[in-house]
XYZ file of C-alpha atoms in Angstrom:
583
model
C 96.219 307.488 72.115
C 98.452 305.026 70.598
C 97.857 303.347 66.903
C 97.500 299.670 66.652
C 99.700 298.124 64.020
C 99.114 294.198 62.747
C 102.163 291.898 61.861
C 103.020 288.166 61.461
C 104.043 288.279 65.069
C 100.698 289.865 66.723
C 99.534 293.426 67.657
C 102.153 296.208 68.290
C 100.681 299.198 69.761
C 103.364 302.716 68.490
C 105.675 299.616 67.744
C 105.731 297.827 70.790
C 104.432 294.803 71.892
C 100.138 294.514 72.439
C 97.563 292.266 73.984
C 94.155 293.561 73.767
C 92.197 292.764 77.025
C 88.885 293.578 76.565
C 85.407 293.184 77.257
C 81.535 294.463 75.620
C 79.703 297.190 76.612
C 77.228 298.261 74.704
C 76.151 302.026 75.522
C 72.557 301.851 74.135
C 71.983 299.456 76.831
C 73.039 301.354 79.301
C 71.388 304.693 80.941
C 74.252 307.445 79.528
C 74.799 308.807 83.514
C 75.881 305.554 84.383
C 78.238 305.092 81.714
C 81.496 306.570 83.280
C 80.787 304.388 86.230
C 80.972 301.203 84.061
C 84.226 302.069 82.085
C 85.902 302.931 85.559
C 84.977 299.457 87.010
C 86.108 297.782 83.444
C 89.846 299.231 84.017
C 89.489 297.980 87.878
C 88.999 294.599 86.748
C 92.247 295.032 84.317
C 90.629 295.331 80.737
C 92.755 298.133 78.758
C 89.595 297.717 75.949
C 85.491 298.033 75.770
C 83.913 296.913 72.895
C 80.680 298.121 71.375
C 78.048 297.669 68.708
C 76.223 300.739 67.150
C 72.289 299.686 66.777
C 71.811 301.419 63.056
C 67.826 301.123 63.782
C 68.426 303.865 66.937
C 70.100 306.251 65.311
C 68.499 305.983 61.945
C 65.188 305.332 62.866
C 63.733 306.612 59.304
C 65.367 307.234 56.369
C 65.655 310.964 56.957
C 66.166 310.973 60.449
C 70.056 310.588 62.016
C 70.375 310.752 66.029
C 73.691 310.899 68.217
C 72.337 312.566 70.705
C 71.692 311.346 74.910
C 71.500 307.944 75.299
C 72.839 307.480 71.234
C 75.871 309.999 71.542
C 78.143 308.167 71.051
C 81.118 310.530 70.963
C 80.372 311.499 74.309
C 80.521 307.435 75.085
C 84.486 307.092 73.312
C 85.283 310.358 75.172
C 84.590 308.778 78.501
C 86.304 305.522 77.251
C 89.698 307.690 76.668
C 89.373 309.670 80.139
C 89.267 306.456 81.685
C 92.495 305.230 79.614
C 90.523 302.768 78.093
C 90.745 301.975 73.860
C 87.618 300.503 72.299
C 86.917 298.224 69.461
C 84.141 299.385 67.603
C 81.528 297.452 66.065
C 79.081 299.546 63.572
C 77.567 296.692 61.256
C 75.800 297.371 59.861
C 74.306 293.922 60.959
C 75.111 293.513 64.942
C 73.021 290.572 65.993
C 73.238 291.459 69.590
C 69.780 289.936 70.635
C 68.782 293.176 69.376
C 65.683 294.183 67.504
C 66.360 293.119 63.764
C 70.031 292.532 64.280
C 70.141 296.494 64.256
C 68.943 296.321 60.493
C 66.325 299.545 60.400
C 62.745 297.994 59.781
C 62.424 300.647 56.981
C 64.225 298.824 55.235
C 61.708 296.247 54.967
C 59.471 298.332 53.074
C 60.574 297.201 50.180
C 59.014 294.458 49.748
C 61.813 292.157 47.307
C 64.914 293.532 49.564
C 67.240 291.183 50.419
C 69.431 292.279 53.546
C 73.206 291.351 53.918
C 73.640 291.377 50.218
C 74.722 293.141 47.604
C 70.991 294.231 46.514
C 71.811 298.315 45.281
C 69.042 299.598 48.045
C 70.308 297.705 50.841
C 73.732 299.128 49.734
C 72.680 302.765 49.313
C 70.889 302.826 52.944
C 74.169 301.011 54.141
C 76.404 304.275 52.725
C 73.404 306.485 53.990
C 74.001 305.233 57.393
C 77.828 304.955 57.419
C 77.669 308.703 55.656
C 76.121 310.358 58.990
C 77.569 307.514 61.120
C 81.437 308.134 60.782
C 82.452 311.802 60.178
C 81.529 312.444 63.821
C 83.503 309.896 65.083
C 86.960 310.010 62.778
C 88.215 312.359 65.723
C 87.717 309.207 67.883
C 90.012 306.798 65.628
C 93.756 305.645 67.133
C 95.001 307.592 64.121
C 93.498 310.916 64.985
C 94.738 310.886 68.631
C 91.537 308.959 69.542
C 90.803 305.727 71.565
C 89.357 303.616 68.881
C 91.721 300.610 68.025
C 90.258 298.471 65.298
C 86.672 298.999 63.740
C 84.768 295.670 63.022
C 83.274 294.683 59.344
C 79.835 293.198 58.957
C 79.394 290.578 62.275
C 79.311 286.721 61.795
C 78.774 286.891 58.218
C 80.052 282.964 57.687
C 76.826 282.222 59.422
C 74.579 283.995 57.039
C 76.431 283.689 53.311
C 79.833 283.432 51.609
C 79.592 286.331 49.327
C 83.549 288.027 49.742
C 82.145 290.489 47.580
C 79.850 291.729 49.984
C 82.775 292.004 52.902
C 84.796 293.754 50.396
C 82.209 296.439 49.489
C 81.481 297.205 53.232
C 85.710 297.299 54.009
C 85.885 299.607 50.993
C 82.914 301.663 52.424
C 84.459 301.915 55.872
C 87.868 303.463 54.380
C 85.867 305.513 51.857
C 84.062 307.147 55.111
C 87.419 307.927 56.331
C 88.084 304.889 58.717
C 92.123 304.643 58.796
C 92.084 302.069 61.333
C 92.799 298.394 61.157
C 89.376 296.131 60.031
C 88.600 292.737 61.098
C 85.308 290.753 61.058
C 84.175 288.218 63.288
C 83.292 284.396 63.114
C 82.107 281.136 65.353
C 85.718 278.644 64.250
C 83.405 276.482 61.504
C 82.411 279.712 59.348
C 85.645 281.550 59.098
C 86.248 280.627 55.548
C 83.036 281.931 54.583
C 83.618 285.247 57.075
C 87.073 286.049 56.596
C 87.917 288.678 54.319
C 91.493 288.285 52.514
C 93.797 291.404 53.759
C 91.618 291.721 56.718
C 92.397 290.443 60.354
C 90.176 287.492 60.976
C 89.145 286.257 64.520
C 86.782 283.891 66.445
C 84.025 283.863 68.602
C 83.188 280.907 71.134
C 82.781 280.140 74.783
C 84.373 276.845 75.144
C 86.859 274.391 73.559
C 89.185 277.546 73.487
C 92.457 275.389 72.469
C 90.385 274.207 69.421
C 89.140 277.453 68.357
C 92.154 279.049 68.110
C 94.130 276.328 66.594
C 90.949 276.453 63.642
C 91.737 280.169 63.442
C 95.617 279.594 63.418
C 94.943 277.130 60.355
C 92.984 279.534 58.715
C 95.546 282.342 59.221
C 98.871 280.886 59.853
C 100.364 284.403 61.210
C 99.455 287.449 62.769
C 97.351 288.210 66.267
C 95.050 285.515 67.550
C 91.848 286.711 68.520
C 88.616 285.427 70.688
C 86.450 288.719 69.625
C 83.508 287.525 71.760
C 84.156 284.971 74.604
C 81.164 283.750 75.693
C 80.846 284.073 79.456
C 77.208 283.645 79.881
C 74.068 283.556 77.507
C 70.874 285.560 77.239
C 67.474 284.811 77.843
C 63.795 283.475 76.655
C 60.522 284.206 77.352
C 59.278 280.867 78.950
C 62.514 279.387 79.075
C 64.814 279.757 82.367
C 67.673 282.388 83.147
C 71.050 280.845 82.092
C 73.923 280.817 84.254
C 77.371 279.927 83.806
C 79.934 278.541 86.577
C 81.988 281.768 87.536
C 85.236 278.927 88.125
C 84.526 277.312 84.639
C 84.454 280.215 82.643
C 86.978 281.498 84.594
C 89.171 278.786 83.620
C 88.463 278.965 79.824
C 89.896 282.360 79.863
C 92.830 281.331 81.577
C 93.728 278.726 78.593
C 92.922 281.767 76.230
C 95.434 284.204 77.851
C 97.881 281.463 78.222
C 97.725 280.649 74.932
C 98.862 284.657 73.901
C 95.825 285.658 72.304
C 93.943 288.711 72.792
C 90.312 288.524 73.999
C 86.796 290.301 74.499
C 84.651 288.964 77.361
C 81.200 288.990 76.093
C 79.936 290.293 77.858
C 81.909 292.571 80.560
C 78.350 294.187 81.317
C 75.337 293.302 79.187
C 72.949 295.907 80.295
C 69.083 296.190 79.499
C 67.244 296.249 76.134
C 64.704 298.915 77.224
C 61.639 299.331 75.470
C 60.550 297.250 72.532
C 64.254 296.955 71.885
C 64.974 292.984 72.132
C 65.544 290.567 69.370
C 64.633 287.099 68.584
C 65.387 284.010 67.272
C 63.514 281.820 64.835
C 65.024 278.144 64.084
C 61.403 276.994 63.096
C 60.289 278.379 66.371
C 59.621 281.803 67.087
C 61.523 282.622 70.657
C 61.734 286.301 71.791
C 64.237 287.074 74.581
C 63.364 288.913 77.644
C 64.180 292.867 78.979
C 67.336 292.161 80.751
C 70.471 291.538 78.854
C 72.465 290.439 82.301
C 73.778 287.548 80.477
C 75.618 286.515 83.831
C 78.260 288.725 82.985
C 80.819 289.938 85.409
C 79.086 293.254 86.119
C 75.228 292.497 86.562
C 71.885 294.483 85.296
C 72.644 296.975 87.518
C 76.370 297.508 87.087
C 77.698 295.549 90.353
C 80.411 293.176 90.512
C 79.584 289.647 90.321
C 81.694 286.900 91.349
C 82.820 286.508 87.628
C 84.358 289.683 88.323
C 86.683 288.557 91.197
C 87.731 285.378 89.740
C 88.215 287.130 85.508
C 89.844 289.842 87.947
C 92.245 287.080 89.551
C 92.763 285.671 86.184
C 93.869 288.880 84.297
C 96.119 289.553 87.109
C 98.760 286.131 86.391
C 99.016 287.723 82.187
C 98.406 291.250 82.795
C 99.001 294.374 85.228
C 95.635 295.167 87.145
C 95.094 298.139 89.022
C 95.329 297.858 92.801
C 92.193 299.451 93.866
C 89.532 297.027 95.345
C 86.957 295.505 93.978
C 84.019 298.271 94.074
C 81.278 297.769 96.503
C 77.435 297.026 95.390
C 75.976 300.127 94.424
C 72.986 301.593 96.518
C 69.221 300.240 96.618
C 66.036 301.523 97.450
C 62.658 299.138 97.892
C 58.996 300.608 98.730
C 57.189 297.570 99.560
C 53.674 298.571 97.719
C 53.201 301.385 95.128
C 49.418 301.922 94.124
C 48.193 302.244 90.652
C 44.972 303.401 91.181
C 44.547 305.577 87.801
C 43.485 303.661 84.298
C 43.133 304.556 80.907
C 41.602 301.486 79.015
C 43.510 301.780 75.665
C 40.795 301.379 72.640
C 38.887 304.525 74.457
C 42.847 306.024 74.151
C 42.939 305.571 70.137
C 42.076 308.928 69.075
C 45.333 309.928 71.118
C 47.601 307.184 70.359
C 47.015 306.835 66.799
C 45.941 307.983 63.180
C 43.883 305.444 61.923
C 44.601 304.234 58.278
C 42.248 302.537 56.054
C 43.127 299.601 53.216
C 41.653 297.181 51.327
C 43.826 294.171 53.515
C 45.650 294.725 56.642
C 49.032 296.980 56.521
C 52.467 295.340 58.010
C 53.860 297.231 60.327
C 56.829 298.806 58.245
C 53.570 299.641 55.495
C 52.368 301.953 58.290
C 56.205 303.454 58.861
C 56.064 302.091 62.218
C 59.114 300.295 64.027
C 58.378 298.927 67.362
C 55.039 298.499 69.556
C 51.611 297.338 68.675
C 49.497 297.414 65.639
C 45.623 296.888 65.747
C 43.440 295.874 62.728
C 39.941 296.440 63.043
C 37.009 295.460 60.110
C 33.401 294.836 60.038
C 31.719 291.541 60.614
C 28.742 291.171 58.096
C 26.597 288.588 60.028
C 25.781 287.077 63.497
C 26.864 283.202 64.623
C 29.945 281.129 64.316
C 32.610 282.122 62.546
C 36.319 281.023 62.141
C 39.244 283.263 61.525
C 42.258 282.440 59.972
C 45.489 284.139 59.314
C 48.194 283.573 57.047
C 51.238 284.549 59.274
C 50.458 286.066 63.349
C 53.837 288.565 63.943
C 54.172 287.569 66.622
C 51.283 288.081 69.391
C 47.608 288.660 67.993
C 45.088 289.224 70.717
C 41.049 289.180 69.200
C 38.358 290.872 70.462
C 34.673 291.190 69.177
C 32.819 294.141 70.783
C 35.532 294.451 72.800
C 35.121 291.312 74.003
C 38.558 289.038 74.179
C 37.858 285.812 72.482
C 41.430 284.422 71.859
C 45.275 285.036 71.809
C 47.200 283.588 68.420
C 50.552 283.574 68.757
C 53.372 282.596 66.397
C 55.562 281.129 69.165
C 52.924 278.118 69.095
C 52.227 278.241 65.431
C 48.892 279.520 66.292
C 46.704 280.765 62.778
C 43.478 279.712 63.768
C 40.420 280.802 65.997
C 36.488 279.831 66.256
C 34.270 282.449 68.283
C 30.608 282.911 67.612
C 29.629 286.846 66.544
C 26.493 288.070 68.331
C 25.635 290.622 65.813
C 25.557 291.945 62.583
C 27.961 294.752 62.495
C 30.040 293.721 65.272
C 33.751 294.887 65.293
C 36.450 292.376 65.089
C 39.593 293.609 66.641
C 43.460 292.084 66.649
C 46.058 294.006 68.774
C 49.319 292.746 67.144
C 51.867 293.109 69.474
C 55.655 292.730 67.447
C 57.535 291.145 70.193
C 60.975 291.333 68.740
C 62.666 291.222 64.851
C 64.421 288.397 64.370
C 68.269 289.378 64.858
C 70.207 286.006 63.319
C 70.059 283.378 60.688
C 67.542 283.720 57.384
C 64.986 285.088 59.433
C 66.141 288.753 59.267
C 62.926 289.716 56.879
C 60.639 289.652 59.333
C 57.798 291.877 58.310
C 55.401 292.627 61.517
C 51.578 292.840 62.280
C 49.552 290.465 59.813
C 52.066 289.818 56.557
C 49.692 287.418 55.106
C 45.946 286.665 54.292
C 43.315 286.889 56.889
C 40.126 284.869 56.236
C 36.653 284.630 57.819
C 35.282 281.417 56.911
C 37.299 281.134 54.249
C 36.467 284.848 52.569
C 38.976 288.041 52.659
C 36.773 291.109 54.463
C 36.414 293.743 51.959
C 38.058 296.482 54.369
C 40.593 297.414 56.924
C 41.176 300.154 59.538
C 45.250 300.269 60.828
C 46.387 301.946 63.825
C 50.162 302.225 64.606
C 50.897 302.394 67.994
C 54.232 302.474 68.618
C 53.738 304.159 71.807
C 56.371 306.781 72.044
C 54.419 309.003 73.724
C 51.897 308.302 75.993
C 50.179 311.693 76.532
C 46.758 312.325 75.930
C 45.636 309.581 77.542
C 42.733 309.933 79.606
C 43.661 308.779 83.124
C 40.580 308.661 86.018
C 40.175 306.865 88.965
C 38.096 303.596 88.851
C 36.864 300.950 91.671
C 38.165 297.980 89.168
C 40.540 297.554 86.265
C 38.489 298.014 82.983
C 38.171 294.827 80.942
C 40.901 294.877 78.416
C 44.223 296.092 77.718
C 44.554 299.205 79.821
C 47.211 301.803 80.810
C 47.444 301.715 85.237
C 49.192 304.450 86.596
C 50.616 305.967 89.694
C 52.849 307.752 92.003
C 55.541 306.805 94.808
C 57.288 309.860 96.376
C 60.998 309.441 97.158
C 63.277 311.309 99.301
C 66.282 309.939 97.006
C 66.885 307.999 94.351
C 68.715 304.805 93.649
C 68.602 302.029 91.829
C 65.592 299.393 92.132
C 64.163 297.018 90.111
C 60.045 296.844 89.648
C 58.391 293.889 90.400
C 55.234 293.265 88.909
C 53.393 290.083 91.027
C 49.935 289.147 89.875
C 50.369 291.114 86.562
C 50.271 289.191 83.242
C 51.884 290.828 80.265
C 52.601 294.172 78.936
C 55.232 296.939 79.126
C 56.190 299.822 82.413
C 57.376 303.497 82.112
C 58.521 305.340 84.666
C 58.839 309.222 84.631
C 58.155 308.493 80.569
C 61.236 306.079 80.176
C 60.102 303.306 78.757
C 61.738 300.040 80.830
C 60.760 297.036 78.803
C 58.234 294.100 78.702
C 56.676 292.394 81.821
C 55.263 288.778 81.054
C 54.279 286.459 83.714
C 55.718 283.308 81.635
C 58.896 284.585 82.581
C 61.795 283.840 83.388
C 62.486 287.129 83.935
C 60.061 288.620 86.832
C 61.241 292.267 87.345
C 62.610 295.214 85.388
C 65.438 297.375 86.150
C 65.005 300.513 86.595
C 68.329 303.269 86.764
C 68.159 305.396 89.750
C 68.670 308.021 86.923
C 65.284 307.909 85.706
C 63.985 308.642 88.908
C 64.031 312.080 90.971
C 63.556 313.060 94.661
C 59.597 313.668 95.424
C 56.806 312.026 92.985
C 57.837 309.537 90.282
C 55.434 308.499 88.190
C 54.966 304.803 87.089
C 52.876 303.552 84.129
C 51.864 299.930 83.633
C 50.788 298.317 80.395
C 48.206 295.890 81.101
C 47.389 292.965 77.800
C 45.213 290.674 79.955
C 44.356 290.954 83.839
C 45.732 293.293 85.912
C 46.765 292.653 89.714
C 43.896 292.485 92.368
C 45.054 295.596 93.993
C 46.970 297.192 91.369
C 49.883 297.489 93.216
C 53.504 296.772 92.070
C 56.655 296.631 94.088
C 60.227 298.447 94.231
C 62.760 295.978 95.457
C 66.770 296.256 95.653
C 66.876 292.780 94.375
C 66.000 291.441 90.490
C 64.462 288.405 89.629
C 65.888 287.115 86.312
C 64.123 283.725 87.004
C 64.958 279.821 87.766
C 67.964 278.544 86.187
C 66.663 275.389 85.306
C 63.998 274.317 83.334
């Protein structure tokens, strides 16, 4: 592959002449068989680049644990990339935002309790060097200089957002060439924060959707020569809970990067193919309000969810075509679908009788945070002792994010930090009874100050007004759901329960898994872990790859919070449901 070389003029790539035409693709949030299939349809649409982030909380997910292995190798990702003659800009933070859990800051990190992220506080700089130490040797072979298809290798992401400390840029450049990175740098910023972003000696660019002409004319002022740069083009948005699915006019956007390209400067569509944040893997964002964003990461982008050409891919396609060569192959057609119009669920496994499988419990004088217990993602429940029978009122100091309460067993009450909820009055029919909150984190805060965000129940609790005397903790990140007592039963149990059952396929495709009558909670299927169903919405069903599932029985595994459907039935349909697009 070909080195990329900077100058006053623009990019030269082995000395002559380079636009880079390219557009995000993020491989974590994408099942790893499907990934050839959406590099080949980013070259048919006439992008000679994919960018990616590299989520530091996946492949460091403790301190002494590095992965790069199936859906995190990422070698084997930039080795597809170059078969399919694309280059990539890479993107390793180690802050990504990304709607992604934390920003892609590990929650370990949290544990201590003073830390201060982004900065130049020694532990958050030794974990940093940790991560970039097991991080880059196995990808040096994958650099433009070594004969590789990496370009350019991002620092930090949207620092002029967060702080102004050059100091902190120039320790993480210095890092990046200490780990052997031989590649041009550059670092990323919305026009009004590149003076606080830029790094002197290191290519600067912008990110926006709109108002191209005046973005790059800021970034022109603030760098009177060399390439300009959009490094994320916005050409959709993601998603809420409880808000509706944004959309963006295919024409419009289509035009905006038509002034871009005219203009001469190179670009990344973000995104070219958003993907899914499976699991417990979404982010948030808090700007006094705590909003967690959905499953999907579709973002209206010019391949969908499930990898198939939208109309932003014809018209970017058309686009490309008047400032670039684009292959002459057709468009590619819609991939394959399969629907089974009723799939029964008819096993349950209530989950408080599924503790003793699911978790270790821990016991402390005040409840744990979630990083206290070493746990990253999921659920944690608190449980304590209530000393006496009749009213009481509970109040907590901070709810992160989703606290359901149960006496007995009993649901009394939801608290949740989206509606600055603290505050709950039930009466307690006995002495003795067991109070119960099932903390569910819905999602670290990936932007702005609110980056420290410690999960479970960070502050006080108090019942009327006095701290109980003891605790017991249960992580339940949910990894693993074996050992869980599955049995028939004539009605859902009352409570959050596991449902689960079987459809038999004679072949696989695609689908998406629509959950009508359900309320909230999280699906596997065959053991991969999908994401969060919520009827708020917008969202309404999950994706699921035709590579999770196999010909004959597939097994499917609902998470129930609150009431399950009627029948306990779900549906397999060829068609998603992202939502309204209005409010």
């Amino acid at each position: 592959m070909p080195v990329l070389q900077i100058d006053d003029e623009g990019f030269r790539l082995d000395g002559e002449p380079f636009r880079i035409i390219s557009g995000g693709l993020h491989y974590f949030r994408v099942h790893p068989a499907q990934w050839a299939d959406r590099l080949h349809k980013a070259r048919l649409m006439g992008l000679n680049t994919v960018e990616t982030y590299v989520p530091w909380n996946l492949h460091q997910p403790n301190r002494d644990e590095f992965r790069m292995d199936a859906g995190l190798d990422l070698p084997a990702f930039l080795d597809l990339a170059a078969a399919e003659g694309l280059h990539v800009l890479l993107r390793p933070g180690p802050y990504i935002c990304a709607e992604w859990e934390g920003g892609g800051l590990p929650s370990w990190l949290l544990t201590e309790p003073d830390i201060l992220l982004r900065s130049q506080d020694p532990r958050y700089l030794a974990a940093v060097d940790d991560y970039f130490g097991h991080l880059l040797p196995p990808l040096l072979r994958h650099l433009g200089t070594r004969g590789g298809p990496v370009l350019a290798v991002q620092v930090e992401n949207e620092y002029g957002a967060y702080g102004d400390d050059t100091a902190h840029l120039a320790h993480l450049a210095a890092a990046l060439r200490r780990h052997g990175v031989d590649v041009p740098l550059f670092t990323c910023d919305q026009p009004a924060d590149l003076a606080r972003g830029a790094l002197p000696g290191v290519l600067a660019t912008a990110n926006f959707g709109s108002r191209s002409a005046q973005g790059l004319a800021t970034l022109r002022a603030h760098r009177p020569t060399g390439p300009l740069m959009c490094t994320e083009f916005w050409i959709g948005w993601f998603d809420r809970w409880g808000g509706h699915h944004v959309v963006r006019d295919p024409d419009r956007a289509a035009e905006e990067l038509d002034s871009v390209l005219a203009a001469g400067a190179s670009v990344n569509l973000y995104m070219f193919h958003g993907g899914t944040s499976f699991g417990f893997t979404n982010g948030a964002n808090d700007k006094h309000t705590y909003r967690p964003t959905v499953t999907s990461y579709d973002y209206d982008a010019p391949l969908d969810e499930a990898g198939d050409p939208t109309a932003k891919f014809e018209a970017f396609r058309s686009v490309i075509a008047k400032h670039a060569p684009v292959p002459a192959e057709p468009v590619p057609d819609r991939g394959a679908k399969i629907g089974v119009p009723s799939v029964s669920l008819p096993l349950a496994a209530p989950l408080f009788d599924g503790l003793p499988a699911l978790s270790t419990p821990v016991r402390s004088d005040r409840p744990l945070t979630m990083e206290e217990l070493g746990q990253d993602f999921g659920f944690v429940l608190y449980e304590t002792v209530l000393p006496a029978a009749g009213p009481v009122l509970l109040e907590l100091e901070a709810v992160r994010d989703r606290a359901q309460v149960f006496v007995d067993g009993q649901p009394v009450g939801v608290l949740e930090r989206e509606n600055h909820e603290r505050a709950i009055a039930f009466t307690v029919p006995r002495a003795g009874s067991v109070l119960r909150l099932l903390v569910e984190n819905q999602g670290r805060v990936n932007y702005g100050q609110g980056l420290h965000d410690r999960k479970g129940l960070p502050g006080r609790v108090l019942l009327d007004g006095v701290e109980p005397a003891g605790w017991t903790n249960r992580a339940l990140p949910l990894h693993s759901l074996d050992g869980l007592d599955f049995a028939e039963r004539s009605a859902a149990p009352v409570g959050p329960a596991f449902h689960r059952g079987s459809v038999h396929l004679d072949a696989v495709a695609d689908t998406f898994v629509h959950l009508p009558g359900w309320t909230k909670g999280n699906v596997w299927v065959n053991g991969f872990h999908l994401g969060r169903h919520w009827s708020r919405g917008p969202q309404r069903a999950l994706y699921l790859p035709g590579a999770v599932l196999r010909p004959g029985s597939n097994e499917i595994t609902v998470l129930e919070l609150h009431a399950a459907h009627a029948a306990r039935t779900v549906e397999l349909r060829g068609t998603p449901d992202l939502g309204p697009t209005e409010e």
